[in-house]
Amino acid sequence: MDLELRHLRTICLLADTGSVTRAAAALSTSQPALTTQLQRIEREVGGALFHRGRSGVRPTELGEFVLVRARAVLLSMDDLLHDITARGASPTTLRVGGVGPLAIELSARLPEIFPNVPVHVRTEYSPKLVTDLVRAGRLDLGTTIDYVDRDLSTDGPLSWAMLAVEPLHVALWAGHPLADKPSVALSDLADCPWALTPPDGTGWPECFYLACQRAGFTPQVPYRLYERSEIRDLIARRRAIAPCQSDFDTGGEVVIRRLEGEPIQLRHLLVWRRDSAVNGSSDDLARLAREVLGRGPRPTGPRTAFTAPRNERAIGAVEG
């Protein structure tokens, strides 16, 4: 069997989703069929590409080696196809993707800016995958997230608009010794077991570990779970605590508390290519996205690496 582009896309999708089940659903195939295909690919490359476990799949050392090169090949091919397409007529649809509900809610209002243009929407778990799809010209517009320590100024042909900065909170069980406080110092949670979601490709969970390091401890992380409902149940059973956004479902048995000093901050971003059809309307798109979020960007604290621009159209816009 010769490796084809579809095989490389399958490997990348498995890495981005962290799950054979989710990757199979995205590919509209069965889990056994995808497992068989992966085994054939691994025979072709001469070794296992992923560790399999109850919590999903994660790349082996060989897998990381192959993934880096597979992404480079796919992006080069996608750039070629994008350049060929760009020579033709203007697109007749707007392709929007993102993580979370913002992409869906924003798409409903895009006719205000692009009347009579059909909108196609897709959502993803991985913010990095959304960005890669925009970079490759597979999406015209992406709503994504990252964390304030990341530099956006080196992302090739992409332009960014910062929509909002949101501090992460901590979810505790209702009877936790610190649950009666309005805010909690991260250092006071040093002895607690944590539950984290898988890596998202844009700085999570690295930013969490960095915040803990700055607070003077290395966290215990016995649980890595994809589903927020599973994390909530784990907290309710007093087995772990978790970093979370303010809209985390508490279910009455879990409480959300602010982290003092906002040591972990998430950015909501809009991303597009500078050579795309939406570039000329980026101001209006960013305004609309902020309205959907229900707030404009707010400055971060003085100890963070990023201060939200109030009047700039975009950040990190460079030619690739």
PDB file of C-alpha atoms in Angstrom:
ATOM      1  CA  MET A   1       0.000   0.000   0.000  1.00  0.00           C
ATOM      2  CA  ASP A   2       1.353   3.424  -0.956  1.00  0.00           C
ATOM      3  CA  LEU A   3       0.669   6.335   1.372  1.00  0.00           C
ATOM      4  CA  GLU A   4      -1.819   8.795  -0.103  1.00  0.00           C
ATOM      5  CA  LEU A   5      -2.980  12.254   0.967  1.00  0.00           C
ATOM      6  CA  ARG A   6      -6.141  10.741   2.444  1.00  0.00           C
ATOM      7  CA  HIS A   7      -4.003   8.568   4.698  1.00  0.00           C
ATOM      8  CA  LEU A   8      -2.064  11.605   5.921  1.00  0.00           C
ATOM      9  CA  ARG A   9      -5.341  13.445   6.593  1.00  0.00           C
ATOM     10  CA  THR A  10      -6.571  10.443   8.580  1.00  0.00           C
ATOM     11  CA  ILE A  11      -3.439  10.434  10.752  1.00  0.00           C
ATOM     12  CA  CYS A  12      -3.760  14.183  11.425  1.00  0.00           C
ATOM     13  CA  LEU A  13      -7.465  13.881  12.216  1.00  0.00           C
ATOM     14  CA  LEU A  14      -6.769  11.100  14.710  1.00  0.00           C
ATOM     15  CA  ALA A  15      -4.148  13.265  16.410  1.00  0.00           C
ATOM     16  CA  ASP A  16      -6.418  16.333  16.470  1.00  0.00           C
ATOM     17  CA  THR A  17      -9.467  14.518  17.857  1.00  0.00           C
ATOM     18  CA  GLY A  18      -7.553  12.127  20.123  1.00  0.00           C
ATOM     19  CA  SER A  19     -10.162   9.454  19.466  1.00  0.00           C
ATOM     20  CA  VAL A  20     -10.819   6.757  16.861  1.00  0.00           C
ATOM     21  CA  THR A  21     -14.549   7.142  17.507  1.00  0.00           C
ATOM     22  CA  ARG A  22     -14.610  10.891  16.881  1.00  0.00           C
ATOM     23  CA  ALA A  23     -12.298  10.620  13.873  1.00  0.00           C
ATOM     24  CA  ALA A  24     -14.488   7.884  12.358  1.00  0.00           C
ATOM     25  CA  ALA A  25     -17.569  10.067  12.807  1.00  0.00           C
ATOM     26  CA  ALA A  26     -15.831  13.009  11.126  1.00  0.00           C
ATOM     27  CA  LEU A  27     -14.845  10.763   8.203  1.00  0.00           C
ATOM     28  CA  SER A  28     -18.329   9.211   7.984  1.00  0.00           C
ATOM     29  CA  THR A  29     -16.915   5.725   8.394  1.00  0.00           C
ATOM     30  CA  SER A  30     -17.109   3.024  11.043  1.00  0.00           C
ATOM     31  CA  GLN A  31     -14.691   2.659  13.936  1.00  0.00           C
ATOM     32  CA  PRO A  32     -13.577  -0.865  12.867  1.00  0.00           C
ATOM     33  CA  ALA A  33     -12.952   0.353   9.297  1.00  0.00           C
ATOM     34  CA  LEU A  34     -10.850   3.259  10.532  1.00  0.00           C
ATOM     35  CA  THR A  35      -8.913   0.978  12.898  1.00  0.00           C
ATOM     36  CA  THR A  36      -8.170  -1.386   9.990  1.00  0.00           C
ATOM     37  CA  GLN A  37      -6.994   1.527   7.840  1.00  0.00           C
ATOM     38  CA  LEU A  38      -4.753   2.784  10.625  1.00  0.00           C
ATOM     39  CA  GLN A  39      -3.209  -0.664  11.007  1.00  0.00           C
ATOM     40  CA  ARG A  40      -2.435  -0.716   7.270  1.00  0.00           C
ATOM     41  CA  ILE A  41      -0.841   2.715   7.478  1.00  0.00           C
ATOM     42  CA  GLU A  42       1.255   1.616  10.464  1.00  0.00           C
ATOM     43  CA  ARG A  43       2.441  -1.453   8.567  1.00  0.00           C
ATOM     44  CA  GLU A  44       3.440   0.816   5.686  1.00  0.00           C
ATOM     45  CA  VAL A  45       5.490   3.175   7.902  1.00  0.00           C
ATOM     46  CA  GLY A  46       6.956   0.336   9.935  1.00  0.00           C
ATOM     47  CA  GLY A  47       5.643   0.975  13.443  1.00  0.00           C
ATOM     48  CA  ALA A  48       2.825   2.141  15.706  1.00  0.00           C
ATOM     49  CA  LEU A  49       1.797   5.772  15.226  1.00  0.00           C
ATOM     50  CA  PHE A  50      -0.490   6.009  18.257  1.00  0.00           C
ATOM     51  CA  HIS A  51      -0.717   4.695  21.788  1.00  0.00           C
ATOM     52  CA  ARG A  52      -4.226   3.319  22.362  1.00  0.00           C
ATOM     53  CA  GLY A  53      -5.922   3.623  25.722  1.00  0.00           C
ATOM     54  CA  ARG A  54      -9.306   3.950  27.372  1.00  0.00           C
ATOM     55  CA  SER A  55      -9.043   7.744  27.212  1.00  0.00           C
ATOM     56  CA  GLY A  56      -8.302   7.764  23.459  1.00  0.00           C
ATOM     57  CA  VAL A  57      -5.185   7.821  21.301  1.00  0.00           C
ATOM     58  CA  ARG A  58      -1.989   9.850  21.499  1.00  0.00           C
ATOM     59  CA  PRO A  59       0.974   9.890  19.108  1.00  0.00           C
ATOM     60  CA  THR A  60       4.009   7.700  19.680  1.00  0.00           C
ATOM     61  CA  GLU A  61       7.492   9.067  19.049  1.00  0.00           C
ATOM     62  CA  LEU A  62       7.252   7.736  15.486  1.00  0.00           C
ATOM     63  CA  GLY A  63       3.768   9.230  15.250  1.00  0.00           C
ATOM     64  CA  GLU A  64       5.042  12.699  16.188  1.00  0.00           C
ATOM     65  CA  PHE A  65       7.780  12.354  13.545  1.00  0.00           C
ATOM     66  CA  VAL A  66       5.238  11.397  10.864  1.00  0.00           C
ATOM     67  CA  LEU A  67       2.669  14.015  11.934  1.00  0.00           C
ATOM     68  CA  VAL A  68       5.067  16.936  11.556  1.00  0.00           C
ATOM     69  CA  ARG A  69       5.862  15.899   7.998  1.00  0.00           C
ATOM     70  CA  ALA A  70       2.288  14.935   7.140  1.00  0.00           C
ATOM     71  CA  ARG A  71       0.995  18.369   8.182  1.00  0.00           C
ATOM     72  CA  ALA A  72       3.674  20.054   6.082  1.00  0.00           C
ATOM     73  CA  VAL A  73       2.728  17.976   3.023  1.00  0.00           C
ATOM     74  CA  LEU A  74      -0.997  18.602   3.479  1.00  0.00           C
ATOM     75  CA  LEU A  75      -0.598  22.334   3.981  1.00  0.00           C
ATOM     76  CA  SER A  76       1.570  22.574   0.860  1.00  0.00           C
ATOM     77  CA  MET A  77      -1.021  20.688  -1.172  1.00  0.00           C
ATOM     78  CA  ASP A  78      -3.882  22.760   0.254  1.00  0.00           C
ATOM     79  CA  ASP A  79      -1.998  25.961  -0.523  1.00  0.00           C
ATOM     80  CA  LEU A  80      -1.558  24.775  -4.109  1.00  0.00           C
ATOM     81  CA  LEU A  81      -5.263  24.008  -4.467  1.00  0.00           C
ATOM     82  CA  HIS A  82      -6.167  27.334  -2.850  1.00  0.00           C
ATOM     83  CA  ASP A  83      -3.954  29.255  -5.272  1.00  0.00           C
ATOM     84  CA  ILE A  84      -5.481  27.427  -8.231  1.00  0.00           C
ATOM     85  CA  THR A  85      -9.017  28.136  -6.994  1.00  0.00           C
ATOM     86  CA  ALA A  86      -8.198  31.782  -6.309  1.00  0.00           C
ATOM     87  CA  ARG A  87      -7.484  32.263 -10.023  1.00  0.00           C
ATOM     88  CA  GLY A  88     -11.118  31.497 -10.863  1.00  0.00           C
ATOM     89  CA  ALA A  89     -14.405  33.137 -10.015  1.00  0.00           C
ATOM     90  CA  SER A  90     -15.224  34.556  -6.602  1.00  0.00           C
ATOM     91  CA  PRO A  91     -16.567  31.951  -4.158  1.00  0.00           C
ATOM     92  CA  THR A  92     -20.320  31.574  -4.115  1.00  0.00           C
ATOM     93  CA  THR A  93     -20.440  30.402  -0.500  1.00  0.00           C
ATOM     94  CA  LEU A  94     -18.878  31.416   2.809  1.00  0.00           C
ATOM     95  CA  ARG A  95     -17.254  28.564   4.708  1.00  0.00           C
ATOM     96  CA  VAL A  96     -17.153  29.213   8.440  1.00  0.00           C
ATOM     97  CA  GLY A  97     -15.673  26.980  11.105  1.00  0.00           C
ATOM     98  CA  GLY A  98     -14.867  27.176  14.755  1.00  0.00           C
ATOM     99  CA  VAL A  99     -14.782  25.743  18.235  1.00  0.00           C
ATOM    100  CA  GLY A 100     -17.796  26.215  20.465  1.00  0.00           C
ATOM    101  CA  PRO A 101     -21.112  27.884  19.555  1.00  0.00           C
ATOM    102  CA  LEU A 102     -19.710  31.192  18.294  1.00  0.00           C
ATOM    103  CA  ALA A 103     -19.251  29.961  14.713  1.00  0.00           C
ATOM    104  CA  ILE A 104     -22.886  28.824  14.534  1.00  0.00           C
ATOM    105  CA  GLU A 105     -24.271  32.018  16.059  1.00  0.00           C
ATOM    106  CA  LEU A 106     -22.039  34.237  13.915  1.00  0.00           C
ATOM    107  CA  SER A 107     -23.008  32.409  10.731  1.00  0.00           C
ATOM    108  CA  ALA A 108     -26.670  33.277  11.334  1.00  0.00           C
ATOM    109  CA  ARG A 109     -25.802  36.986  11.143  1.00  0.00           C
ATOM    110  CA  LEU A 110     -23.360  36.907   8.231  1.00  0.00           C
ATOM    111  CA  PRO A 111     -26.125  37.826   5.725  1.00  0.00           C
ATOM    112  CA  GLU A 112     -26.012  41.293   7.327  1.00  0.00           C
ATOM    113  CA  ILE A 113     -22.579  41.708   5.715  1.00  0.00           C
ATOM    114  CA  PHE A 114     -22.809  39.248   2.808  1.00  0.00           C
ATOM    115  CA  PRO A 115     -26.456  39.233   1.653  1.00  0.00           C
ATOM    116  CA  ASN A 116     -27.601  36.388  -0.600  1.00  0.00           C
ATOM    117  CA  VAL A 117     -24.388  34.403  -0.038  1.00  0.00           C
ATOM    118  CA  PRO A 118     -24.998  30.877   1.346  1.00  0.00           C
ATOM    119  CA  VAL A 119     -23.066  30.026   4.502  1.00  0.00           C
ATOM    120  CA  HIS A 120     -21.681  26.587   5.309  1.00  0.00           C
ATOM    121  CA  VAL A 121     -20.648  25.872   8.920  1.00  0.00           C
ATOM    122  CA  ARG A 122     -18.512  23.213  10.594  1.00  0.00           C
ATOM    123  CA  THR A 123     -17.331  22.923  14.184  1.00  0.00           C
ATOM    124  CA  GLU A 124     -14.202  21.213  15.474  1.00  0.00           C
ATOM    125  CA  TYR A 125     -12.727  20.251  18.842  1.00  0.00           C
ATOM    126  CA  SER A 126      -9.232  21.445  17.982  1.00  0.00           C
ATOM    127  CA  PRO A 127      -8.603  25.208  17.621  1.00  0.00           C
ATOM    128  CA  LYS A 128      -5.404  24.342  15.754  1.00  0.00           C
ATOM    129  CA  LEU A 129      -7.370  22.388  13.176  1.00  0.00           C
ATOM    130  CA  VAL A 130      -9.645  25.398  12.585  1.00  0.00           C
ATOM    131  CA  THR A 131      -6.617  27.637  12.046  1.00  0.00           C
ATOM    132  CA  ASP A 132      -4.984  25.100   9.716  1.00  0.00           C
ATOM    133  CA  LEU A 133      -8.176  24.853   7.650  1.00  0.00           C
ATOM    134  CA  VAL A 134      -8.294  28.640   7.282  1.00  0.00           C
ATOM    135  CA  ARG A 135      -4.600  28.773   6.382  1.00  0.00           C
ATOM    136  CA  ALA A 136      -5.133  26.078   3.754  1.00  0.00           C
ATOM    137  CA  GLY A 137      -8.108  27.921   2.238  1.00  0.00           C
ATOM    138  CA  ARG A 138     -10.596  25.226   3.265  1.00  0.00           C
ATOM    139  CA  LEU A 139     -12.420  27.755   5.438  1.00  0.00           C
ATOM    140  CA  ASP A 140     -12.987  31.443   4.700  1.00  0.00           C
ATOM    141  CA  LEU A 141     -13.430  32.439   8.331  1.00  0.00           C
ATOM    142  CA  GLY A 142     -12.645  30.765  11.641  1.00  0.00           C
ATOM    143  CA  THR A 143     -13.642  31.420  15.238  1.00  0.00           C
ATOM    144  CA  THR A 144     -11.057  29.978  17.558  1.00  0.00           C
ATOM    145  CA  ILE A 145      -9.354  30.355  20.919  1.00  0.00           C
ATOM    146  CA  ASP A 146      -5.872  30.442  22.326  1.00  0.00           C
ATOM    147  CA  TYR A 147      -4.063  31.706  25.404  1.00  0.00           C
ATOM    148  CA  VAL A 148      -2.467  35.062  26.115  1.00  0.00           C
ATOM    149  CA  ASP A 149       1.140  33.847  26.223  1.00  0.00           C
ATOM    150  CA  ARG A 150       1.053  32.873  22.539  1.00  0.00           C
ATOM    151  CA  ASP A 151       2.515  35.206  19.899  1.00  0.00           C
ATOM    152  CA  LEU A 152       0.212  35.658  16.896  1.00  0.00           C
ATOM    153  CA  SER A 153       2.684  37.597  14.781  1.00  0.00           C
ATOM    154  CA  THR A 154       4.285  34.612  13.035  1.00  0.00           C
ATOM    155  CA  ASP A 155       1.318  32.876  11.405  1.00  0.00           C
ATOM    156  CA  GLY A 156       2.119  33.321   7.732  1.00  0.00           C
ATOM    157  CA  PRO A 157      -0.776  34.529   5.553  1.00  0.00           C
ATOM    158  CA  LEU A 158      -3.261  34.823   8.395  1.00  0.00           C
ATOM    159  CA  SER A 159      -4.862  37.876   9.958  1.00  0.00           C
ATOM    160  CA  TRP A 160      -6.448  37.878  13.389  1.00  0.00           C
ATOM    161  CA  ALA A 161      -8.985  39.957  15.274  1.00  0.00           C
ATOM    162  CA  MET A 162      -9.046  39.690  19.057  1.00  0.00           C
ATOM    163  CA  LEU A 163     -12.649  39.460  20.243  1.00  0.00           C
ATOM    164  CA  ALA A 164     -12.411  39.046  24.009  1.00  0.00           C
ATOM    165  CA  VAL A 165     -10.178  37.864  26.831  1.00  0.00           C
ATOM    166  CA  GLU A 166     -11.721  35.506  29.368  1.00  0.00           C
ATOM    167  CA  PRO A 167     -10.076  34.312  32.587  1.00  0.00           C
ATOM    168  CA  LEU A 168     -10.375  30.622  33.380  1.00  0.00           C
ATOM    169  CA  HIS A 169     -11.992  29.661  36.683  1.00  0.00           C
ATOM    170  CA  VAL A 170     -11.810  26.525  38.802  1.00  0.00           C
ATOM    171  CA  ALA A 171     -14.615  24.021  39.338  1.00  0.00           C
ATOM    172  CA  LEU A 172     -14.840  22.536  42.859  1.00  0.00           C
ATOM    173  CA  TRP A 173     -17.315  20.185  44.490  1.00  0.00           C
ATOM    174  CA  ALA A 174     -19.836  22.017  46.638  1.00  0.00           C
ATOM    175  CA  GLY A 175     -18.362  20.764  49.918  1.00  0.00           C
ATOM    176  CA  HIS A 176     -14.745  21.583  49.081  1.00  0.00           C
ATOM    177  CA  PRO A 177     -12.951  23.477  51.907  1.00  0.00           C
ATOM    178  CA  LEU A 178     -12.439  26.459  49.571  1.00  0.00           C
ATOM    179  CA  ALA A 179     -15.921  26.406  48.032  1.00  0.00           C
ATOM    180  CA  ASP A 180     -17.250  29.102  50.364  1.00  0.00           C
ATOM    181  CA  LYS A 181     -14.712  31.656  49.130  1.00  0.00           C
ATOM    182  CA  PRO A 182     -15.547  33.994  46.205  1.00  0.00           C
ATOM    183  CA  SER A 183     -12.066  33.501  44.750  1.00  0.00           C
ATOM    184  CA  VAL A 184      -9.271  30.999  45.241  1.00  0.00           C
ATOM    185  CA  ALA A 185      -5.503  31.311  44.923  1.00  0.00           C
ATOM    186  CA  LEU A 186      -4.095  28.742  42.513  1.00  0.00           C
ATOM    187  CA  SER A 187      -1.337  27.950  45.023  1.00  0.00           C
ATOM    188  CA  ASP A 188      -3.984  26.878  47.568  1.00  0.00           C
ATOM    189  CA  LEU A 189      -4.982  24.069  45.187  1.00  0.00           C
ATOM    190  CA  ALA A 190      -1.495  22.548  44.979  1.00  0.00           C
ATOM    191  CA  ASP A 191      -2.468  19.335  46.775  1.00  0.00           C
ATOM    192  CA  CYS A 192      -5.670  18.696  44.796  1.00  0.00           C
ATOM    193  CA  PRO A 193      -6.006  16.139  41.972  1.00  0.00           C
ATOM    194  CA  TRP A 194      -6.949  17.782  38.661  1.00  0.00           C
ATOM    195  CA  ALA A 195      -8.956  16.676  35.630  1.00  0.00           C
ATOM    196  CA  LEU A 196      -7.883  18.217  32.296  1.00  0.00           C
ATOM    197  CA  THR A 197      -9.194  18.095  28.758  1.00  0.00           C
ATOM    198  CA  PRO A 198      -6.800  16.829  26.031  1.00  0.00           C
ATOM    199  CA  PRO A 199      -4.301  19.111  24.247  1.00  0.00           C
ATOM    200  CA  ASP A 200      -5.989  21.467  21.781  1.00  0.00           C
ATOM    201  CA  GLY A 201      -2.943  22.431  19.729  1.00  0.00           C
ATOM    202  CA  THR A 202      -2.908  26.100  20.733  1.00  0.00           C
ATOM    203  CA  GLY A 203      -1.315  26.037  24.155  1.00  0.00           C
ATOM    204  CA  TRP A 204      -3.573  23.876  26.306  1.00  0.00           C
ATOM    205  CA  PRO A 205      -2.721  22.356  28.753  1.00  0.00           C
ATOM    206  CA  GLU A 206       0.766  23.895  28.612  1.00  0.00           C
ATOM    207  CA  CYS A 207      -0.581  27.245  29.844  1.00  0.00           C
ATOM    208  CA  PHE A 208      -2.124  25.484  32.854  1.00  0.00           C
ATOM    209  CA  TYR A 209       1.163  23.820  33.799  1.00  0.00           C
ATOM    210  CA  LEU A 210       2.971  27.135  33.354  1.00  0.00           C
ATOM    211  CA  ALA A 211       0.510  28.904  35.661  1.00  0.00           C
ATOM    212  CA  CYS A 212       0.972  26.189  38.285  1.00  0.00           C
ATOM    213  CA  GLN A 213       4.743  26.462  37.958  1.00  0.00           C
ATOM    214  CA  ARG A 214       4.494  30.214  38.529  1.00  0.00           C
ATOM    215  CA  ALA A 215       2.342  29.474  41.575  1.00  0.00           C
ATOM    216  CA  GLY A 216       5.106  27.245  42.963  1.00  0.00           C
ATOM    217  CA  PHE A 217       3.865  23.690  42.414  1.00  0.00           C
ATOM    218  CA  THR A 218       3.528  20.854  39.915  1.00  0.00           C
ATOM    219  CA  PRO A 219      -0.117  19.733  39.633  1.00  0.00           C
ATOM    220  CA  GLN A 220      -1.303  16.162  40.084  1.00  0.00           C
ATOM    221  CA  VAL A 221      -3.268  15.265  36.936  1.00  0.00           C
ATOM    222  CA  PRO A 222      -4.617  11.692  37.200  1.00  0.00           C
ATOM    223  CA  TYR A 223      -7.550  12.399  34.846  1.00  0.00           C
ATOM    224  CA  ARG A 224      -7.543  13.470  31.192  1.00  0.00           C
ATOM    225  CA  LEU A 225     -11.078  13.502  29.845  1.00  0.00           C
ATOM    226  CA  TYR A 226     -12.664  14.873  26.673  1.00  0.00           C
ATOM    227  CA  GLU A 227     -16.308  15.255  27.753  1.00  0.00           C
ATOM    228  CA  ARG A 228     -17.191  18.167  30.036  1.00  0.00           C
ATOM    229  CA  SER A 229     -20.048  16.089  31.500  1.00  0.00           C
ATOM    230  CA  GLU A 230     -17.557  13.408  32.576  1.00  0.00           C
ATOM    231  CA  ILE A 231     -15.387  16.033  34.239  1.00  0.00           C
ATOM    232  CA  ARG A 232     -18.405  17.525  36.018  1.00  0.00           C
ATOM    233  CA  ASP A 233     -19.421  14.084  37.354  1.00  0.00           C
ATOM    234  CA  LEU A 234     -15.864  13.441  38.525  1.00  0.00           C
ATOM    235  CA  ILE A 235     -15.858  16.728  40.454  1.00  0.00           C
ATOM    236  CA  ALA A 236     -19.294  16.036  41.917  1.00  0.00           C
ATOM    237  CA  ARG A 237     -17.947  12.719  43.249  1.00  0.00           C
ATOM    238  CA  ARG A 238     -15.102  14.642  44.952  1.00  0.00           C
ATOM    239  CA  ARG A 239     -12.414  12.883  42.962  1.00  0.00           C
ATOM    240  CA  ALA A 240     -10.901  15.914  41.217  1.00  0.00           C
ATOM    241  CA  ILE A 241     -11.159  19.620  40.486  1.00  0.00           C
ATOM    242  CA  ALA A 242     -10.771  21.252  37.075  1.00  0.00           C
ATOM    243  CA  PRO A 243      -9.974  24.549  35.356  1.00  0.00           C
ATOM    244  CA  CYS A 244     -13.035  25.731  33.461  1.00  0.00           C
ATOM    245  CA  GLN A 245     -14.804  28.580  31.723  1.00  0.00           C
ATOM    246  CA  SER A 246     -17.464  30.551  33.528  1.00  0.00           C
ATOM    247  CA  ASP A 247     -20.311  28.758  31.706  1.00  0.00           C
ATOM    248  CA  PHE A 248     -19.274  25.307  32.980  1.00  0.00           C
ATOM    249  CA  ASP A 249     -22.349  23.224  33.889  1.00  0.00           C
ATOM    250  CA  THR A 250     -22.414  22.921  37.679  1.00  0.00           C
ATOM    251  CA  GLY A 251     -25.527  20.777  38.048  1.00  0.00           C
ATOM    252  CA  GLY A 252     -25.985  21.976  41.638  1.00  0.00           C
ATOM    253  CA  GLU A 253     -23.205  19.751  43.012  1.00  0.00           C
ATOM    254  CA  VAL A 254     -20.312  21.762  41.592  1.00  0.00           C
ATOM    255  CA  VAL A 255     -19.351  25.384  42.207  1.00  0.00           C
ATOM    256  CA  ILE A 256     -17.303  27.742  40.047  1.00  0.00           C
ATOM    257  CA  ARG A 257     -14.812  30.095  41.693  1.00  0.00           C
ATOM    258  CA  ARG A 258     -12.540  32.789  40.286  1.00  0.00           C
ATOM    259  CA  LEU A 259      -8.802  32.215  40.351  1.00  0.00           C
ATOM    260  CA  GLU A 260      -7.089  35.125  42.064  1.00  0.00           C
ATOM    261  CA  GLY A 261      -4.972  37.207  39.721  1.00  0.00           C
ATOM    262  CA  GLU A 262      -6.449  35.495  36.641  1.00  0.00           C
ATOM    263  CA  PRO A 263      -3.348  33.320  36.071  1.00  0.00           C
ATOM    264  CA  ILE A 264      -4.818  31.552  33.011  1.00  0.00           C
ATOM    265  CA  GLN A 265      -6.501  33.643  30.340  1.00  0.00           C
ATOM    266  CA  LEU A 266      -8.199  32.505  27.173  1.00  0.00           C
ATOM    267  CA  ARG A 267      -8.553  34.646  24.032  1.00  0.00           C
ATOM    268  CA  HIS A 268     -11.492  34.463  21.628  1.00  0.00           C
ATOM    269  CA  LEU A 269     -10.199  35.108  18.108  1.00  0.00           C
ATOM    270  CA  LEU A 270     -11.406  35.555  14.561  1.00  0.00           C
ATOM    271  CA  VAL A 271      -9.016  34.333  11.837  1.00  0.00           C
ATOM    272  CA  TRP A 272      -8.976  34.656   8.048  1.00  0.00           C
ATOM    273  CA  ARG A 273      -6.502  34.779   5.172  1.00  0.00           C
ATOM    274  CA  ARG A 274      -5.366  38.187   4.015  1.00  0.00           C
ATOM    275  CA  ASP A 275      -5.930  37.149   0.400  1.00  0.00           C
ATOM    276  CA  SER A 276      -9.466  35.869   1.003  1.00  0.00           C
ATOM    277  CA  ALA A 277     -12.789  37.367  -0.056  1.00  0.00           C
ATOM    278  CA  VAL A 278     -13.648  38.320   3.524  1.00  0.00           C
ATOM    279  CA  ASN A 279     -10.533  40.386   4.179  1.00  0.00           C
ATOM    280  CA  GLY A 280     -12.116  43.658   3.047  1.00  0.00           C
ATOM    281  CA  SER A 281     -14.992  43.182   5.509  1.00  0.00           C
ATOM    282  CA  SER A 282     -12.870  42.125   8.484  1.00  0.00           C
ATOM    283  CA  ASP A 283     -13.771  45.213  10.565  1.00  0.00           C
ATOM    284  CA  ASP A 284     -17.477  44.454  10.225  1.00  0.00           C
ATOM    285  CA  LEU A 285     -16.936  40.751  10.861  1.00  0.00           C
ATOM    286  CA  ALA A 286     -15.010  41.426  14.076  1.00  0.00           C
ATOM    287  CA  ARG A 287     -17.694  43.878  15.241  1.00  0.00           C
ATOM    288  CA  LEU A 288     -20.396  41.322  14.543  1.00  0.00           C
ATOM    289  CA  ALA A 289     -18.494  38.547  16.345  1.00  0.00           C
ATOM    290  CA  ARG A 290     -18.056  40.770  19.412  1.00  0.00           C
ATOM    291  CA  GLU A 291     -21.766  41.508  19.408  1.00  0.00           C
ATOM    292  CA  VAL A 292     -22.496  37.779  19.303  1.00  0.00           C
ATOM    293  CA  LEU A 293     -20.148  37.219  22.227  1.00  0.00           C
ATOM    294  CA  GLY A 294     -21.995  39.984  24.026  1.00  0.00           C
ATOM    295  CA  ARG A 295     -18.916  41.982  24.890  1.00  0.00           C
ATOM    296  CA  GLY A 296     -15.942  43.766  23.407  1.00  0.00           C
ATOM    297  CA  PRO A 297     -12.309  43.036  24.216  1.00  0.00           C
ATOM    298  CA  ARG A 298     -11.141  44.057  27.648  1.00  0.00           C
ATOM    299  CA  PRO A 299      -7.564  44.718  28.726  1.00  0.00           C
ATOM    300  CA  THR A 300      -5.763  41.926  30.491  1.00  0.00           C
ATOM    301  CA  GLY A 301      -3.939  42.426  33.743  1.00  0.00           C
ATOM    302  CA  PRO A 302      -0.472  43.964  33.853  1.00  0.00           C
ATOM    303  CA  ARG A 303       1.247  40.612  34.382  1.00  0.00           C
ATOM    304  CA  THR A 304       0.026  39.079  31.129  1.00  0.00           C
ATOM    305  CA  ALA A 305       1.768  39.130  27.782  1.00  0.00           C
ATOM    306  CA  PHE A 306      -1.125  40.571  25.802  1.00  0.00           C
ATOM    307  CA  THR A 307      -3.237  43.688  26.050  1.00  0.00           C
ATOM    308  CA  ALA A 308      -6.420  43.726  24.003  1.00  0.00           C
ATOM    309  CA  PRO A 309      -6.398  46.397  21.305  1.00  0.00           C
ATOM    310  CA  ARG A 310      -9.443  48.675  21.342  1.00  0.00           C
ATOM    311  CA  ASN A 311      -9.010  50.440  18.002  1.00  0.00           C
ATOM    312  CA  GLU A 312      -6.843  48.156  15.880  1.00  0.00           C
ATOM    313  CA  ARG A 313      -8.510  46.187  13.089  1.00  0.00           C
ATOM    314  CA  ALA A 314      -6.397  43.091  13.508  1.00  0.00           C
ATOM    315  CA  ILE A 315      -3.397  41.713  15.330  1.00  0.00           C
ATOM    316  CA  GLY A 316      -0.619  39.489  14.093  1.00  0.00           C
ATOM    317  CA  ALA A 317      -1.342  40.157  10.410  1.00  0.00           C
ATOM    318  CA  VAL A 318       1.719  39.315   8.339  1.00  0.00           C
ATOM    319  CA  GLU A 319       2.346  38.206   4.796  1.00  0.00           C
ATOM    320  CA  GLY A 320       3.287  34.567   4.367  1.00  0.00           C
TER     321      GLY A 320
END
